[in-house]
Coordinates of C-alpha atoms in Angstrom, one line a residue:
Chain A
M14 CA 86.8 127.3 102.0
G15 CA 89.4 129.1 104.0
S16 CA 92.9 130.3 103.1
Y17 CA 95.6 127.8 102.4
P18 CA 99.4 128.1 102.1
Y19 CA 101.4 128.7 99.1
W20 CA 104.8 127.1 98.7
E21 CA 106.5 130.5 99.6
D22 CA 104.6 130.7 102.8
V23 CA 106.1 127.5 104.4
E24 CA 109.7 126.7 105.6
E25 CA 111.5 124.1 107.5
G26 CA 109.8 124.0 111.0
T27 CA 106.5 125.4 109.9
E28 CA 103.8 123.7 111.9
V29 CA 100.8 122.1 110.3
P30 CA 97.6 123.2 112.1
S31 CA 96.6 120.5 114.5
L32 CA 93.5 118.4 114.1
V33 CA 91.7 116.8 117.0
K34 CA 89.7 113.7 116.4
H35 CA 87.2 112.0 118.8
P36 CA 87.0 108.3 117.8
T37 CA 84.2 106.3 119.3
T38 CA 83.2 102.6 119.0
R39 CA 80.4 103.9 116.9
Q40 CA 82.9 105.4 114.4
L41 CA 84.8 102.1 114.3
V42 CA 81.6 100.3 113.3
R43 CA 81.0 102.8 110.6
Y44 CA 84.5 102.6 109.4
A45 CA 84.3 98.8 109.4
G46 CA 81.2 99.2 107.2
V47 CA 82.6 101.6 104.6
S48 CA 86.1 100.0 104.5
G49 CA 85.0 96.4 104.5
D50 CA 87.4 95.6 107.4
F51 CA 85.3 93.6 109.7
Y52 CA 88.0 92.1 111.9
E53 CA 86.2 91.8 115.2
I54 CA 89.0 93.4 117.3
H55 CA 87.6 96.8 116.1
Y56 CA 84.0 96.5 117.5
D57 CA 83.6 93.2 119.5
K58 CA 85.0 93.8 123.0
D59 CA 84.7 90.1 124.1
F60 CA 86.5 89.1 120.9
A61 CA 89.2 91.7 121.3
Q62 CA 89.8 90.7 124.9
S63 CA 89.9 87.0 123.9
T64 CA 92.9 87.9 121.8
G65 CA 94.7 89.5 124.7
L66 CA 93.9 93.1 123.8
P67 CA 92.5 95.5 126.5
G68 CA 89.3 96.1 124.5
V69 CA 88.5 97.2 120.9
I70 CA 91.1 99.2 119.1
L71 CA 91.1 101.6 116.3
H72 CA 91.8 100.5 112.8
G73 CA 95.2 101.5 111.8
A74 CA 93.9 102.7 108.6
L75 CA 91.5 105.0 110.4
K76 CA 94.5 106.7 112.0
S77 CA 96.0 107.0 108.5
A78 CA 92.8 108.6 107.4
F79 CA 93.1 111.2 110.3
L80 CA 96.6 112.0 109.1
A81 CA 95.4 112.4 105.6
Q82 CA 92.7 114.8 106.8
L83 CA 95.3 116.8 108.8
L84 CA 97.2 117.3 105.5
T85 CA 94.3 117.9 103.1
D86 CA 92.7 120.4 105.6
W87 CA 96.0 122.2 105.6
I88 CA 96.9 122.3 101.8
G89 CA 93.3 122.9 100.6
P90 CA 92.0 122.1 97.2
Q91 CA 95.0 123.7 95.3
G92 CA 97.5 121.4 97.1
T93 CA 98.1 117.8 96.3
L94 CA 98.9 115.0 98.7
R95 CA 101.6 113.0 96.9
K96 CA 102.8 110.6 99.6
L97 CA 101.6 109.6 103.1
G98 CA 103.1 106.9 105.3
C99 CA 102.8 106.0 108.9
Q100 CA 103.5 103.2 111.3
Y101 CA 101.1 101.8 113.9
R102 CA 103.4 101.2 116.9
G103 CA 100.8 101.2 119.6
M104 CA 97.1 100.6 119.9
D105 CA 94.5 103.3 120.5
Q106 CA 91.2 102.7 122.1
P107 CA 88.1 104.7 121.3
G108 CA 86.7 107.1 123.8
A109 CA 89.7 109.4 124.1
P110 CA 90.6 112.3 121.8
L111 CA 93.6 112.0 119.4
T112 CA 95.5 115.0 118.1
C113 CA 97.1 114.8 114.7
K114 CA 100.1 117.1 114.2
G115 CA 102.8 117.9 111.6
V116 CA 105.8 120.0 110.9
V117 CA 107.6 120.8 107.6
T118 CA 110.9 119.1 107.4
K119 CA 112.0 120.1 103.8
K120 CA 110.9 122.2 100.9
Y121 CA 112.3 121.8 97.4
V122 CA 111.6 121.8 93.7
A123 CA 111.8 118.6 91.6
N124 CA 110.6 118.0 88.1
G125 CA 109.0 121.5 88.1
E126 CA 106.8 120.7 91.1
H127 CA 107.0 122.7 94.4
L128 CA 107.2 120.1 97.1
V129 CA 107.1 120.0 100.8
D130 CA 108.0 117.1 103.1
C131 CA 106.4 116.8 106.5
E132 CA 106.8 114.7 109.6
V133 CA 103.3 113.9 110.9
W134 CA 102.0 112.0 113.9
V135 CA 99.1 111.1 116.0
E136 CA 99.3 111.9 119.8
D137 CA 97.1 110.5 122.5
E138 CA 96.1 112.4 125.7
K139 CA 99.3 111.4 127.4
G140 CA 101.3 112.8 124.5
Q141 CA 102.4 109.4 123.3
K142 CA 103.1 109.3 119.6
F143 CA 102.1 105.8 118.6
T144 CA 101.5 106.7 115.0
P145 CA 104.6 108.4 113.5
G146 CA 104.3 109.2 109.8
W147 CA 105.7 111.3 106.9
A148 CA 104.2 112.9 103.9
T149 CA 105.0 114.9 100.7
V150 CA 102.6 117.5 99.4
V151 CA 102.7 119.7 96.3
L152 CA 101.8 123.3 97.0
P153 CA 100.8 126.1 94.6
T154 CA 103.2 129.0 94.1
R155 CA 102.3 132.7 94.1
A156 CA 104.0 133.0 90.8
G157 CA 101.4 130.6 89.5
Chain B
M14 CA 114.1 85.2 116.1
T15 CA 114.9 81.8 117.2
T16 CA 116.6 79.1 115.2
D17 CA 113.4 77.0 115.5
T18 CA 111.4 79.4 113.4
A19 CA 114.0 80.1 110.7
P20 CA 113.2 77.2 108.4
E21 CA 109.5 78.0 108.6
I22 CA 110.1 81.6 107.7
E23 CA 112.4 80.6 104.9
A24 CA 109.6 78.4 103.5
L25 CA 107.1 81.2 103.7
R26 CA 109.4 83.6 102.0
K27 CA 110.0 81.1 99.1
S28 CA 106.3 80.4 98.6
Y29 CA 104.8 83.9 99.0
I30 CA 107.4 86.7 98.1
G31 CA 106.4 87.9 94.6
K32 CA 103.0 86.2 94.7
E33 CA 100.2 88.4 93.3
S34 CA 96.5 88.4 94.4
P35 CA 93.8 88.0 91.8
P36 CA 92.7 91.4 90.6
E37 CA 89.9 92.9 92.7
V38 CA 87.6 95.4 90.8
M39 CA 85.8 98.2 92.6
E40 CA 83.3 100.5 90.9
V41 CA 83.7 103.8 92.8
E42 CA 80.2 105.1 93.8
R43 CA 79.6 108.7 94.9
G44 CA 77.5 107.4 97.9
H45 CA 80.3 105.2 99.0
I46 CA 82.8 108.1 98.8
R47 CA 80.4 110.2 100.9
A48 CA 79.7 107.4 103.4
F49 CA 83.5 106.8 103.8
A50 CA 84.0 110.6 104.4
Q51 CA 81.2 110.5 107.0
A52 CA 82.7 107.5 108.7
I53 CA 86.2 109.1 109.1
E54 CA 84.4 112.3 110.0
D55 CA 86.2 114.4 107.4
P56 CA 83.8 117.2 106.2
N57 CA 86.0 118.3 103.3
P58 CA 83.7 119.4 100.4
L59 CA 85.9 117.6 97.9
W60 CA 84.6 114.3 99.3
N61 CA 81.1 115.4 100.5
N62 CA 79.6 118.0 98.4
E63 CA 79.4 117.8 94.6
A64 CA 78.3 121.5 94.1
E65 CA 81.3 122.8 96.1
A66 CA 83.8 120.3 94.6
R67 CA 82.8 121.5 91.2
K68 CA 84.1 124.9 91.9
T69 CA 87.6 123.5 92.5
R70 CA 90.2 122.5 90.0
F71 CA 89.0 118.8 90.4
G72 CA 85.8 119.8 88.7
G73 CA 83.8 117.5 91.0
M74 CA 83.9 115.1 93.9
V75 CA 86.9 112.9 94.4
A76 CA 87.7 110.1 96.9
P77 CA 89.6 111.0 100.1
P78 CA 93.2 109.8 100.2
T79 CA 92.6 106.5 102.1
F80 CA 89.4 105.5 100.4
L81 CA 91.1 102.8 98.3
R82 CA 91.4 100.7 101.4
A83 CA 87.8 99.7 100.6
A84 CA 89.1 97.8 97.5
R85 CA 89.8 94.8 99.5
T86 CA 92.2 92.4 97.7
Q87 CA 92.6 88.8 99.0
G88 CA 95.6 88.8 101.1
L89 CA 97.2 85.6 102.2
E90 CA 93.9 83.7 102.9
D91 CA 95.6 80.7 101.5
L92 CA 98.1 80.5 104.3
P93 CA 98.6 76.9 105.4
P94 CA 95.7 76.0 107.9
D95 CA 98.3 75.0 110.4
F96 CA 100.0 78.4 110.2
P97 CA 100.8 79.1 113.9
Y98 CA 100.4 82.9 113.9
K99 CA 96.7 83.3 113.9
R100 CA 96.4 86.9 115.1
L101 CA 96.7 90.0 113.0
L102 CA 97.6 93.6 113.5
D103 CA 98.2 96.3 111.0
G104 CA 101.8 97.6 111.2
G105 CA 101.6 100.6 108.9
S106 CA 100.8 101.8 105.5
E107 CA 102.6 103.9 102.9
W108 CA 100.6 105.5 100.1
E109 CA 101.7 107.2 96.9
Y110 CA 99.2 109.1 94.8
F111 CA 99.3 109.7 91.1
E112 CA 95.7 110.3 89.9
P113 CA 92.5 111.5 91.6
V114 CA 89.9 108.8 92.1
R115 CA 86.4 109.9 90.9
P116 CA 82.8 108.6 91.2
G117 CA 82.3 106.2 88.2
D118 CA 86.0 105.1 88.1
R119 CA 86.6 101.4 87.9
I120 CA 89.6 100.6 90.1
T121 CA 91.5 97.3 89.8
A122 CA 93.5 96.4 92.8
V123 CA 96.3 93.8 92.7
N124 CA 98.3 92.9 95.8
R125 CA 101.8 91.6 95.8
V126 CA 103.9 90.2 98.6
V127 CA 107.2 92.1 98.8
D128 CA 108.7 90.9 102.0
I129 CA 108.3 88.5 104.9
Y130 CA 110.5 88.7 108.1
P131 CA 110.3 87.7 111.8
R132 CA 110.7 90.0 114.7
A133 CA 110.3 89.6 118.4
G134 CA 107.6 91.9 119.8
Q135 CA 105.8 92.8 123.0
L136 CA 103.2 90.2 122.2
G137 CA 105.7 87.4 121.5
P138 CA 107.2 86.2 118.2
M139 CA 105.8 88.0 115.2
I140 CA 106.0 87.8 111.4
F141 CA 105.8 90.9 109.4
I142 CA 104.3 90.6 106.0
V143 CA 104.8 93.5 103.6
T144 CA 102.6 93.8 100.6
E145 CA 102.2 96.4 97.9
T146 CA 98.8 97.0 96.3
T147 CA 98.6 98.8 92.9
Y148 CA 95.3 100.5 92.1
T149 CA 94.8 101.1 88.4
N150 CA 91.9 102.9 86.9
Q151 CA 89.8 102.2 83.7
F152 CA 92.2 104.2 81.6
G153 CA 95.1 102.0 82.6
Q154 CA 96.6 104.8 84.8
V155 CA 98.0 103.8 88.2
A156 CA 95.9 105.9 90.6
A157 CA 97.8 105.0 93.7
T158 CA 100.0 102.4 95.4
Q159 CA 99.9 101.3 99.0
K160 CA 102.6 99.4 100.8
N161 CA 101.2 97.8 103.8
T162 CA 102.8 95.8 106.7
S163 CA 100.6 93.3 108.4
I164 CA 101.8 91.6 111.6
R165 CA 100.9 88.0 112.4
Y166 CA 101.5 86.8 115.9

């Protein structure tokens, strides 16, 4: 495992290292299988189009999983993801890369825990941010 | 929101807000955690590799943050059959985590409707249904909660 930030290392405006994901229809089928979400709009193009969609679309929860990975990759095993929220304001189709990004918005201490709030989001190739989100993580301190 | 839909929404709010789903129990299996991690293409050793995960403070594999989506509670399957909004989209999700989820855990998920409201969207009139799911482990500890907004249109 690599090196991960301590609470002292981050400040407001610190960027979370980006994560690029390459969703495919194959991934949507696998995700349907492991999550139990078999709604056909995620893997049956004819069905998706019959509901007025342009084609199959990503499960919203898969984009949540991508944002969770963005954060857990960043904080490493010493950090704790405490809160993660996001909104699915647009639909993403497989076959194009998505980039997950984040930035620190606040750092503070509460109940003895060293906390960091972040704004996170998923961007498509055109730079559209269809999945805005927010997170709170607990980071270790150098003092221990 | 048109005045036509208001009584129908009010009726929905009356019948569903506060309503709880029957508890759904999920036994957390190591293979399921790994399959989930592979499906989301997240190679983190914490959810893929027991030997590596043992070297961490967790002492072994844990589930990735969104894994509990797999504990599928019954939603509003008993919506009236003539309910006019047949199509469904996920509007968003808000997780709060309290305890790690480990292989062998027995998670009980209960879903409660917290809000229902109409909104006009790109795809026509929509109804937003907000539910909160509480995931409790076999020790009676709340491992996580998830607030989810589903959109019917």
